[in-house]
Amino acid sequence: TMNTKAMSQSEEGASGMKNETPKENDCLGEVKRRQVILVAYLIAALDLTFLFMQIGIMPYLAKSLGLDSVGFGYLQTTFGVLQLMGGYIFGRFADKFGARAALILSCASGGVFFLLMSISTSIPLLFLSRLPGLFMHGIPGAQKVITDMTTSSQRADALGKLGLCFGIAIITGSALGGVLSTKFGIFVPIYIGLVGSLINILIAVVWIPLQTKPKSEHSTSQSGSLFSIREILRLMKFPGVMEVFIVKVFGGLPIGLFMIMFSIISMDFFGLEAVESGYLMSYFGVLQIVVQGLVVGRLTNHCTEMTLLRLSVFVFASVGLGMALMRTVWHYCIIAVPLVFAFSVLATITDSILTKAVPSSDTGAMLGICASVQPLTRTVGPTIGGVLYKQFGVPSFGYLQLVVNIGLFVYLLKAKIPLREMKRQ
């Protein structure tokens, strides 16, 4: 009888252990997912910091090599075109080979980028150093990790926090680039970027799992090539994708044109010195941290994505009116608050909606297409922005922003866009 009871108790204990194991595994899995997402944030923050460090010193390096302002514009356009071409290819690479491989590719490209910059003793070498920009897509790589590791209801909040990394990078990268180049020489920030990129590779290899997608969701892409117009058109045909992508491209385009011309506007229109422009950029960084870290996530918990999309477009229209009427830098500092809010919400929500609208095997490609929007603006922006500023002045950017976003807001109110979304509980 005692043996029977003992066997019965041991069976109950074993049964209890079996019942608890899945829960424990779920908890361990959730902890692991959070760790991986935090590592993705870290890689993105470091990658952007190194990038902003070199942005600050690039005009001085170009000038020291004898490149004039027109040539420097060509240099920036070259980088923009390469990023534009590489966005979709990088995203498809992530779908085929995994988010970790994509992040390693991005960091390795960054390492080659800084290596070529460090030996740039002539203008041709400086232009050659832009070539690795084809695969330098740290943010889309981190977005791919987050998209794979989160549920649909968690995605907008998690993607929004990447903006926090962007704000931190603006402040730290700009400051470090200026201090290091002034005290130790113009190439020191470049050397740090090179070493930092190698460290990022090591972090990705150690902390990012080989496969970030669930086993049931591994790539089933229809195309064997990394670049296919047919594949891009296929993605655009999914319900709601084309409509939301149009809003993403045109909603922030006028502001993008303004920001491209901002270095000239800050001198001519606002009368700022270089140091004061740096303070203004730091102010933008702080706003980015506050909005992305404290505001966007809370809104995604309580509002549907379509509501937030309409809100961001409406606020953008209001920002356009303010820009058309502004006259001093203090006006711009006030306008910057709703500007950063609208820009952050629009970018986060559209990325979230678009990655949910396509199959999980195509999220990398979709993120790559989304990542091509800013390079596209940087490519066409200097020409269009220059004409607007020269012919019509600063208010023209505001009026264009107002008209475009009023049109988009009416479009969103009337269009019945099918979305797969839910509010977080």
Tab-separated table of C-alpha atoms in Angstrom:
chain	number	residue	atom	x	y	z
A	1	THR	CA	0.000	0.000	0.000
A	2	MET	CA	2.828	2.382	0.879
A	3	ASN	CA	4.567	1.588	-2.412
A	4	THR	CA	1.318	2.241	-4.285
A	5	LYS	CA	0.909	5.632	-2.566
A	6	ALA	CA	4.505	6.544	-3.246
A	7	MET	CA	4.142	5.671	-6.915
A	8	SER	CA	0.905	7.629	-7.085
A	9	GLN	CA	2.512	10.699	-5.476
A	10	SER	CA	5.534	10.500	-7.787
A	11	GLU	CA	3.229	10.269	-10.811
A	12	GLU	CA	1.276	13.300	-9.584
A	13	GLY	CA	4.533	15.169	-9.035
A	14	ALA	CA	5.766	14.260	-12.477
A	15	SER	CA	2.419	15.260	-13.930
A	16	GLY	CA	2.617	18.581	-12.105
A	17	MET	CA	6.133	19.168	-13.428
A	18	LYS	CA	4.943	18.452	-16.958
A	19	ASN	CA	2.090	20.911	-16.526
A	20	GLU	CA	4.421	23.636	-15.220
A	21	THR	CA	7.129	23.176	-17.842
A	22	PRO	CA	5.319	24.916	-20.751
A	23	LYS	CA	4.581	27.928	-18.554
A	24	GLU	CA	8.186	28.099	-17.418
A	25	ASN	CA	9.332	27.762	-21.030
A	26	ASP	CA	6.982	30.596	-22.042
A	27	CYS	CA	8.425	32.808	-19.303
A	28	LEU	CA	11.991	31.951	-20.360
A	29	GLY	CA	11.034	32.585	-23.981
A	30	GLU	CA	9.570	36.003	-23.135
A	31	VAL	CA	12.706	36.966	-21.181
A	32	LYS	CA	14.873	35.844	-24.096
A	33	ARG	CA	12.782	37.857	-26.565
A	34	ARG	CA	13.096	40.980	-24.428
A	35	GLN	CA	16.868	40.525	-24.213
A	36	VAL	CA	17.177	40.159	-27.979
A	37	ILE	CA	15.049	43.263	-28.570
A	38	LEU	CA	17.176	45.261	-26.103
A	39	VAL	CA	20.316	44.120	-27.940
A	40	ALA	CA	18.731	45.276	-31.223
A	41	TYR	CA	18.122	48.699	-29.635
A	42	LEU	CA	21.764	48.816	-28.483
A	43	ILE	CA	23.126	47.952	-31.940
A	44	ALA	CA	20.861	50.564	-33.563
A	45	ALA	CA	21.883	53.262	-31.052
A	46	LEU	CA	25.607	52.587	-31.529
A	47	ASP	CA	25.274	52.389	-35.314
A	48	LEU	CA	23.455	55.732	-35.483
A	49	THR	CA	25.897	57.356	-33.044
A	50	PHE	CA	28.850	56.439	-35.259
A	51	LEU	CA	26.950	57.694	-38.309
A	52	PHE	CA	26.190	61.087	-36.722
A	53	MET	CA	29.825	61.372	-35.613
A	54	GLN	CA	30.991	61.173	-39.225
A	55	ILE	CA	28.191	63.450	-40.493
A	56	GLY	CA	29.548	66.244	-38.290
A	57	ILE	CA	33.108	65.971	-39.567
A	58	MET	CA	32.394	65.107	-43.216
A	59	PRO	CA	32.178	68.746	-44.448
A	60	TYR	CA	35.590	69.492	-42.907
A	61	LEU	CA	37.167	66.339	-44.347
A	62	ALA	CA	35.747	67.124	-47.794
A	63	LYS	CA	36.989	70.720	-47.608
A	64	SER	CA	40.471	69.605	-46.545
A	65	LEU	CA	40.633	67.450	-49.696
A	66	GLY	CA	39.634	70.401	-51.905
A	67	LEU	CA	35.976	69.490	-52.507
A	68	ASP	CA	33.753	72.539	-52.998
A	69	SER	CA	30.099	72.902	-51.972
A	70	VAL	CA	28.804	71.573	-55.297
A	71	GLY	CA	31.062	68.533	-55.070
A	72	PHE	CA	29.974	67.976	-51.493
A	73	GLY	CA	26.363	67.984	-52.685
A	74	TYR	CA	27.251	65.299	-55.245
A	75	LEU	CA	28.891	63.292	-52.442
A	76	GLN	CA	25.727	63.440	-50.328
A	77	THR	CA	23.541	62.574	-53.313
A	78	THR	CA	25.748	59.569	-54.101
A	79	PHE	CA	25.235	58.224	-50.596
A	80	GLY	CA	21.474	58.827	-50.838
A	81	VAL	CA	21.204	56.993	-54.167
A	82	LEU	CA	23.158	54.009	-52.819
A	83	GLN	CA	20.920	53.821	-49.749
A	84	LEU	CA	17.859	54.068	-51.961
A	85	MET	CA	19.076	51.214	-54.173
A	86	GLY	CA	20.124	49.032	-51.265
A	87	GLY	CA	17.027	49.351	-49.054
A	88	TYR	CA	14.890	46.699	-50.722
A	89	ILE	CA	17.874	44.402	-51.429
A	90	PHE	CA	18.864	44.533	-47.759
A	91	GLY	CA	15.301	43.764	-46.662
A	92	ARG	CA	15.018	40.779	-49.011
A	93	PHE	CA	18.420	39.568	-47.768
A	94	ALA	CA	17.024	39.677	-44.213
A	95	ASP	CA	14.003	37.611	-45.289
A	96	LYS	CA	16.186	34.966	-46.928
A	97	PHE	CA	19.077	34.701	-44.486
A	98	GLY	CA	17.656	36.018	-41.216
A	99	ALA	CA	17.812	39.211	-39.182
A	100	ARG	CA	21.156	38.334	-37.570
A	101	ALA	CA	22.864	37.886	-40.940
A	102	ALA	CA	21.354	41.195	-42.090
A	103	LEU	CA	22.612	43.052	-39.010
A	104	ILE	CA	26.076	41.550	-39.445
A	105	LEU	CA	26.054	42.647	-43.108
A	106	SER	CA	25.061	46.188	-42.092
A	107	CYS	CA	27.726	46.441	-39.376
A	108	ALA	CA	30.406	44.937	-41.639
A	109	SER	CA	29.495	47.451	-44.346
A	110	GLY	CA	29.801	50.191	-41.733
A	111	GLY	CA	33.267	48.912	-40.851
A	112	VAL	CA	34.372	49.039	-44.509
A	113	PHE	CA	32.774	52.490	-44.794
A	114	PHE	CA	34.852	53.887	-41.907
A	115	LEU	CA	37.986	52.039	-43.074
A	116	LEU	CA	37.777	53.651	-46.512
A	117	MET	CA	37.114	57.043	-44.916
A	118	SER	CA	40.190	56.656	-42.707
A	119	ILE	CA	42.431	56.252	-45.769
A	120	SER	CA	40.677	58.909	-47.885
A	121	THR	CA	43.574	61.090	-48.990
A	122	SER	CA	41.938	62.115	-52.260
A	123	ILE	CA	38.476	62.992	-53.589
A	124	PRO	CA	38.070	59.708	-55.557
A	125	LEU	CA	38.762	57.707	-52.380
A	126	LEU	CA	36.236	59.812	-50.494
A	127	PHE	CA	33.574	59.014	-53.096
A	128	LEU	CA	34.607	55.342	-52.982
A	129	SER	CA	34.002	55.327	-49.222
A	130	ARG	CA	30.298	55.939	-49.918
A	131	LEU	CA	29.953	52.586	-51.723
A	132	PRO	CA	29.358	50.426	-48.589
A	133	GLY	CA	26.327	52.650	-47.897
A	134	LEU	CA	24.474	50.265	-50.224
A	135	PHE	CA	24.142	47.831	-47.296
A	136	MET	CA	24.406	50.168	-44.284
A	137	HIS	CA	20.886	49.739	-42.922
A	138	GLY	CA	21.197	49.376	-39.155
A	139	ILE	CA	17.704	50.679	-38.385
A	140	PRO	CA	15.892	48.344	-40.842
A	141	GLY	CA	18.000	45.483	-39.467
A	142	ALA	CA	16.910	46.278	-35.900
A	143	GLN	CA	13.315	46.729	-37.108
A	144	LYS	CA	13.477	43.257	-38.660
A	145	VAL	CA	14.550	41.741	-35.331
A	146	ILE	CA	11.765	43.555	-33.486
A	147	THR	CA	9.145	42.616	-36.080
A	148	ASP	CA	10.106	38.942	-35.846
A	149	MET	CA	10.188	38.918	-32.030
A	150	THR	CA	6.935	40.767	-31.249
A	151	THR	CA	3.240	40.091	-31.699
A	152	SER	CA	1.095	42.369	-33.852
A	153	SER	CA	-0.299	44.174	-30.793
A	154	GLN	CA	3.198	44.838	-29.376
A	155	ARG	CA	4.845	45.904	-32.623
A	156	ALA	CA	4.028	49.618	-32.842
A	157	ASP	CA	5.224	50.274	-29.281
A	158	ALA	CA	8.440	48.286	-29.800
A	159	LEU	CA	9.206	49.931	-33.152
A	160	GLY	CA	8.475	53.352	-31.670
A	161	LYS	CA	11.231	52.922	-29.092
A	162	LEU	CA	13.776	52.793	-31.917
A	163	GLY	CA	13.161	56.525	-32.215
A	164	LEU	CA	14.545	56.779	-28.685
A	165	CYS	CA	17.815	55.349	-30.031
A	166	PHE	CA	17.713	57.934	-32.824
A	167	GLY	CA	17.331	60.820	-30.369
A	168	ILE	CA	20.178	59.572	-28.182
A	169	ALA	CA	22.391	59.133	-31.252
A	170	ILE	CA	21.732	62.682	-32.495
A	171	ILE	CA	22.858	64.154	-29.180
A	172	THR	CA	25.803	61.881	-28.377
A	173	GLY	CA	27.036	61.423	-31.953
A	174	SER	CA	27.021	65.117	-32.829
A	175	ALA	CA	28.676	66.082	-29.540
A	176	LEU	CA	31.321	63.339	-29.618
A	177	GLY	CA	32.175	63.986	-33.258
A	178	GLY	CA	32.785	67.672	-32.579
A	179	VAL	CA	34.771	67.191	-29.365
A	180	LEU	CA	36.939	64.329	-30.600
A	181	SER	CA	37.760	65.955	-33.948
A	182	THR	CA	38.629	69.260	-32.251
A	183	LYS	CA	40.840	67.788	-29.524
A	184	PHE	CA	42.429	64.768	-31.218
A	185	GLY	CA	42.073	65.261	-34.963
A	186	ILE	CA	39.513	64.844	-37.693
A	187	PHE	CA	40.187	61.113	-38.202
A	188	VAL	CA	39.712	60.028	-34.570
A	189	PRO	CA	35.872	59.831	-34.780
A	190	ILE	CA	36.345	57.739	-37.937
A	191	TYR	CA	38.660	55.305	-36.133
A	192	ILE	CA	36.127	55.008	-33.310
A	193	GLY	CA	33.382	54.316	-35.840
A	194	LEU	CA	35.522	51.550	-37.372
A	195	VAL	CA	36.208	49.865	-34.019
A	196	GLY	CA	32.601	50.370	-32.919
A	197	SER	CA	31.277	48.686	-36.076
A	198	LEU	CA	33.446	45.645	-35.368
A	199	ILE	CA	32.128	45.554	-31.797
A	200	ASN	CA	28.571	45.700	-33.167
A	201	ILE	CA	29.326	42.636	-35.320
A	202	LEU	CA	30.489	40.758	-32.215
A	203	ILE	CA	27.364	41.801	-30.281
A	204	ALA	CA	25.117	40.584	-33.112
A	205	VAL	CA	26.927	37.225	-33.377
A	206	VAL	CA	26.774	36.576	-29.629
A	207	TRP	CA	23.353	37.934	-28.674
A	208	ILE	CA	21.095	37.760	-31.743
A	209	PRO	CA	19.808	34.201	-32.425
A	210	LEU	CA	20.407	32.615	-35.803
A	211	GLN	CA	16.654	32.583	-36.497
A	212	THR	CA	14.461	35.267	-34.967
A	213	LYS	CA	11.255	34.068	-36.624
A	214	PRO	CA	9.191	31.165	-35.248
A	215	LYS	CA	9.997	27.919	-37.068
A	216	SER	CA	6.609	27.926	-38.758
A	217	GLU	CA	7.274	31.336	-40.303
A	218	HIS	CA	10.581	30.824	-42.070
A	219	SER	CA	10.959	32.489	-45.445
A	220	THR	CA	8.718	31.241	-48.222
A	221	SER	CA	9.388	34.080	-50.649
A	222	GLN	CA	8.244	33.523	-54.182
A	223	SER	CA	11.297	35.127	-55.770
A	224	GLY	CA	14.790	33.665	-55.812
A	225	SER	CA	16.590	36.966	-56.500
A	226	LEU	CA	17.380	39.672	-53.992
A	227	PHE	CA	15.936	42.356	-56.245
A	228	SER	CA	12.754	41.968	-58.258
A	229	ILE	CA	10.361	44.638	-59.474
A	230	ARG	CA	7.701	41.939	-59.699
A	231	GLU	CA	8.140	41.186	-55.988
A	232	ILE	CA	7.832	44.868	-55.063
A	233	LEU	CA	4.629	45.153	-57.099
A	234	ARG	CA	3.327	41.963	-55.463
A	235	LEU	CA	3.828	43.468	-51.999
A	236	MET	CA	2.090	46.676	-53.025
A	237	LYS	CA	-1.000	44.692	-54.052
A	238	PHE	CA	-1.728	43.436	-50.527
A	239	PRO	CA	-4.816	45.127	-49.013
A	240	GLY	CA	-4.010	48.560	-47.606
A	241	VAL	CA	-0.306	48.545	-48.496
A	242	MET	CA	-0.334	50.981	-51.418
A	243	GLU	CA	-2.650	53.428	-49.629
A	244	VAL	CA	-0.581	53.542	-46.426
A	245	PHE	CA	2.698	53.691	-48.338
A	246	ILE	CA	1.473	56.737	-50.273
A	247	VAL	CA	0.695	58.465	-46.962
A	248	LYS	CA	4.135	57.508	-45.641
A	249	VAL	CA	5.948	58.943	-48.658
A	250	PHE	CA	4.036	62.194	-49.146
A	251	GLY	CA	3.038	62.990	-45.533
A	252	GLY	CA	6.576	63.883	-44.474
A	253	LEU	CA	8.024	64.868	-47.863
A	254	PRO	CA	7.683	68.692	-47.500
A	255	ILE	CA	9.266	68.561	-44.025
A	256	GLY	CA	12.000	66.338	-45.438
A	257	LEU	CA	12.743	68.964	-48.095
A	258	PHE	CA	12.887	71.631	-45.390
A	259	MET	CA	15.283	69.587	-43.228
A	260	ILE	CA	17.612	68.987	-46.184
A	261	MET	CA	17.842	72.754	-46.675
A	262	PHE	CA	18.011	73.461	-42.933
A	263	SER	CA	21.769	74.113	-42.779
A	264	ILE	CA	21.296	76.987	-45.253
A	265	ILE	CA	17.995	78.154	-43.717
A	266	SER	CA	19.518	78.247	-40.232
A	267	MET	CA	22.222	80.630	-41.469
A	268	ASP	CA	20.266	82.801	-43.898
A	269	PHE	CA	16.752	82.882	-42.433
A	270	PHE	CA	17.350	82.399	-38.702
A	271	GLY	CA	20.853	83.929	-38.598
A	272	LEU	CA	22.335	81.154	-36.463
A	273	GLU	CA	26.014	80.396	-35.946
A	274	ALA	CA	27.365	76.843	-36.204
A	275	VAL	CA	27.327	76.387	-32.414
A	276	GLU	CA	23.722	77.573	-32.159
A	277	SER	CA	22.698	75.169	-34.934
A	278	GLY	CA	24.301	72.391	-32.915
A	279	TYR	CA	22.229	73.368	-29.870
A	280	LEU	CA	19.108	73.298	-32.029
A	281	MET	CA	19.934	69.767	-33.214
A	282	SER	CA	20.420	68.691	-29.602
A	283	TYR	CA	17.008	70.168	-28.801
A	284	PHE	CA	15.530	68.019	-31.566
A	285	GLY	CA	17.263	64.997	-30.093
A	286	VAL	CA	15.750	65.639	-26.652
A	287	LEU	CA	12.286	66.041	-28.186
A	288	GLN	CA	12.763	62.776	-30.078
A	289	ILE	CA	13.687	60.957	-26.856
A	290	VAL	CA	10.687	62.334	-24.971
A	291	VAL	CA	8.148	61.680	-27.748
A	292	GLN	CA	9.362	58.205	-28.692
A	293	GLY	CA	10.138	57.104	-25.166
A	294	LEU	CA	7.105	58.444	-23.314
A	295	VAL	CA	4.337	59.336	-25.762
A	296	VAL	CA	4.151	57.017	-28.775
A	297	GLY	CA	4.064	53.787	-26.795
A	298	ARG	CA	1.259	55.020	-24.541
A	299	LEU	CA	-0.807	56.145	-27.519
A	300	THR	CA	-0.459	52.768	-29.246
A	301	ASN	CA	-1.832	51.120	-26.104
A	302	HIS	CA	-5.049	53.160	-26.180
A	303	CYS	CA	-5.705	54.093	-29.828
A	304	THR	CA	-6.082	52.156	-33.047
A	305	GLU	CA	-3.381	52.561	-35.654
A	306	MET	CA	-5.756	54.188	-38.155
A	307	THR	CA	-6.706	56.793	-35.531
A	308	LEU	CA	-3.030	57.563	-34.904
A	309	LEU	CA	-2.303	57.698	-38.624
A	310	ARG	CA	-5.042	60.281	-39.168
A	311	LEU	CA	-3.879	62.211	-36.091
A	312	SER	CA	-0.287	62.398	-37.341
A	313	VAL	CA	-1.397	63.690	-40.753
A	314	PHE	CA	-3.693	66.295	-39.152
A	315	VAL	CA	-0.880	67.503	-36.865
A	316	PHE	CA	1.458	67.644	-39.864
A	317	ALA	CA	-1.036	69.933	-41.626
A	318	SER	CA	-1.113	72.187	-38.544
A	319	VAL	CA	2.692	72.226	-38.501
A	320	GLY	CA	2.641	73.360	-42.127
A	321	LEU	CA	0.472	76.352	-41.227
A	322	GLY	CA	2.828	77.239	-38.381
A	323	MET	CA	5.881	77.007	-40.651
A	324	ALA	CA	4.230	79.266	-43.224
A	325	LEU	CA	3.741	81.933	-40.531
A	326	MET	CA	7.006	81.568	-38.530
A	327	ARG	CA	9.523	84.389	-38.551
A	328	THR	CA	12.100	83.636	-35.826
A	329	VAL	CA	13.991	80.644	-34.482
A	330	TRP	CA	11.841	80.778	-31.333
A	331	HIS	CA	8.761	80.217	-33.467
A	332	TYR	CA	10.512	77.207	-34.941
A	333	CYS	CA	11.364	75.835	-31.475
A	334	ILE	CA	7.648	75.910	-30.618
A	335	ILE	CA	6.644	74.325	-33.937
A	336	ALA	CA	9.298	71.617	-33.426
A	337	VAL	CA	7.213	69.980	-30.658
A	338	PRO	CA	4.217	68.991	-32.832
A	339	LEU	CA	6.611	68.445	-35.759
A	340	VAL	CA	8.605	65.766	-33.923
A	341	PHE	CA	5.378	64.243	-32.586
A	342	ALA	CA	3.793	63.956	-36.051
A	343	PHE	CA	6.983	62.704	-37.680
A	344	SER	CA	7.543	60.050	-34.996
A	345	VAL	CA	3.952	58.786	-34.992
A	346	LEU	CA	3.712	58.686	-38.787
A	347	ALA	CA	6.984	56.748	-39.177
A	348	THR	CA	6.194	54.263	-36.399
A	349	ILE	CA	2.568	53.594	-37.289
A	350	THR	CA	3.120	53.216	-41.030
A	351	ASP	CA	5.986	50.755	-40.447
A	352	SER	CA	3.798	48.769	-38.065
A	353	ILE	CA	0.781	48.716	-40.394
A	354	LEU	CA	2.817	47.759	-43.461
A	355	THR	CA	4.659	44.868	-41.765
A	356	LYS	CA	1.320	43.466	-40.562
A	357	ALA	CA	-0.243	43.777	-44.019
A	358	VAL	CA	2.247	41.412	-45.705
A	359	PRO	CA	3.138	37.781	-44.896
A	360	SER	CA	5.788	37.280	-42.210
A	361	SER	CA	8.172	35.948	-44.874
A	362	ASP	CA	8.098	39.389	-46.553
A	363	THR	CA	8.464	41.720	-43.552
A	364	GLY	CA	12.157	42.357	-44.268
A	365	ALA	CA	11.430	43.374	-47.844
A	366	MET	CA	8.626	45.647	-46.659
A	367	LEU	CA	10.897	47.281	-44.083
A	368	GLY	CA	13.524	47.721	-46.804
A	369	ILE	CA	11.000	49.507	-49.014
A	370	CYS	CA	10.019	51.720	-46.061
A	371	ALA	CA	13.693	52.468	-45.389
A	372	SER	CA	14.059	53.734	-48.969
A	373	VAL	CA	11.720	56.672	-48.324
A	374	GLN	CA	14.305	58.857	-46.569
A	375	PRO	CA	17.090	58.174	-49.123
A	376	LEU	CA	14.600	59.045	-51.844
A	377	THR	CA	13.962	62.388	-50.127
A	378	ARG	CA	17.704	62.979	-49.744
A	379	THR	CA	18.206	62.225	-53.436
A	380	VAL	CA	15.577	64.557	-54.911
A	381	GLY	CA	15.492	66.948	-51.954
A	382	PRO	CA	18.473	69.213	-52.714
A	383	THR	CA	17.104	70.061	-56.171
A	384	ILE	CA	13.433	70.534	-55.227
A	385	GLY	CA	14.226	72.162	-51.887
A	386	GLY	CA	16.725	74.532	-53.493
A	387	VAL	CA	14.176	75.707	-56.053
A	388	LEU	CA	11.463	76.224	-53.399
A	389	TYR	CA	13.787	78.164	-51.110
A	390	LYS	CA	15.296	80.320	-53.842
A	391	GLN	CA	12.069	81.116	-55.688
A	392	PHE	CA	9.466	81.258	-52.896
A	393	GLY	CA	11.303	81.401	-49.553
A	394	VAL	CA	10.868	79.477	-46.304
A	395	PRO	CA	7.035	79.873	-46.100
A	396	SER	CA	6.699	77.760	-49.270
A	397	PHE	CA	7.721	74.646	-47.329
A	398	GLY	CA	4.944	75.332	-44.823
A	399	TYR	CA	2.258	75.918	-47.437
A	400	LEU	CA	3.283	72.757	-49.298
A	401	GLN	CA	3.142	70.798	-46.035
A	402	LEU	CA	-0.309	72.209	-45.269
A	403	VAL	CA	-1.826	71.484	-48.699
A	404	VAL	CA	-0.366	67.969	-49.035
A	405	ASN	CA	-1.448	66.830	-45.585
A	406	ILE	CA	-4.945	68.317	-45.827
A	407	GLY	CA	-5.327	66.268	-49.003
A	408	LEU	CA	-4.008	63.134	-47.268
A	409	PHE	CA	-6.278	63.693	-44.249
A	410	VAL	CA	-9.375	63.909	-46.450
A	411	TYR	CA	-8.162	60.815	-48.316
A	412	LEU	CA	-7.805	58.857	-45.052
A	413	LEU	CA	-11.269	59.927	-43.902
A	414	LYS	CA	-12.938	58.773	-47.115
A	415	ALA	CA	-10.826	55.736	-48.006
A	416	LYS	CA	-11.780	52.365	-46.549
A	417	ILE	CA	-8.334	50.909	-45.897
A	418	PRO	CA	-8.442	47.300	-44.615
A	419	LEU	CA	-6.071	46.939	-41.663
A	420	ARG	CA	-5.176	43.979	-39.496
A	421	GLU	CA	-4.833	45.761	-36.184
A	422	MET	CA	-5.841	45.641	-32.546
A	423	LYS	CA	-5.305	47.783	-29.488
A	424	ARG	CA	-3.069	46.357	-26.769
A	425	GLN	CA	-4.959	45.316	-23.703
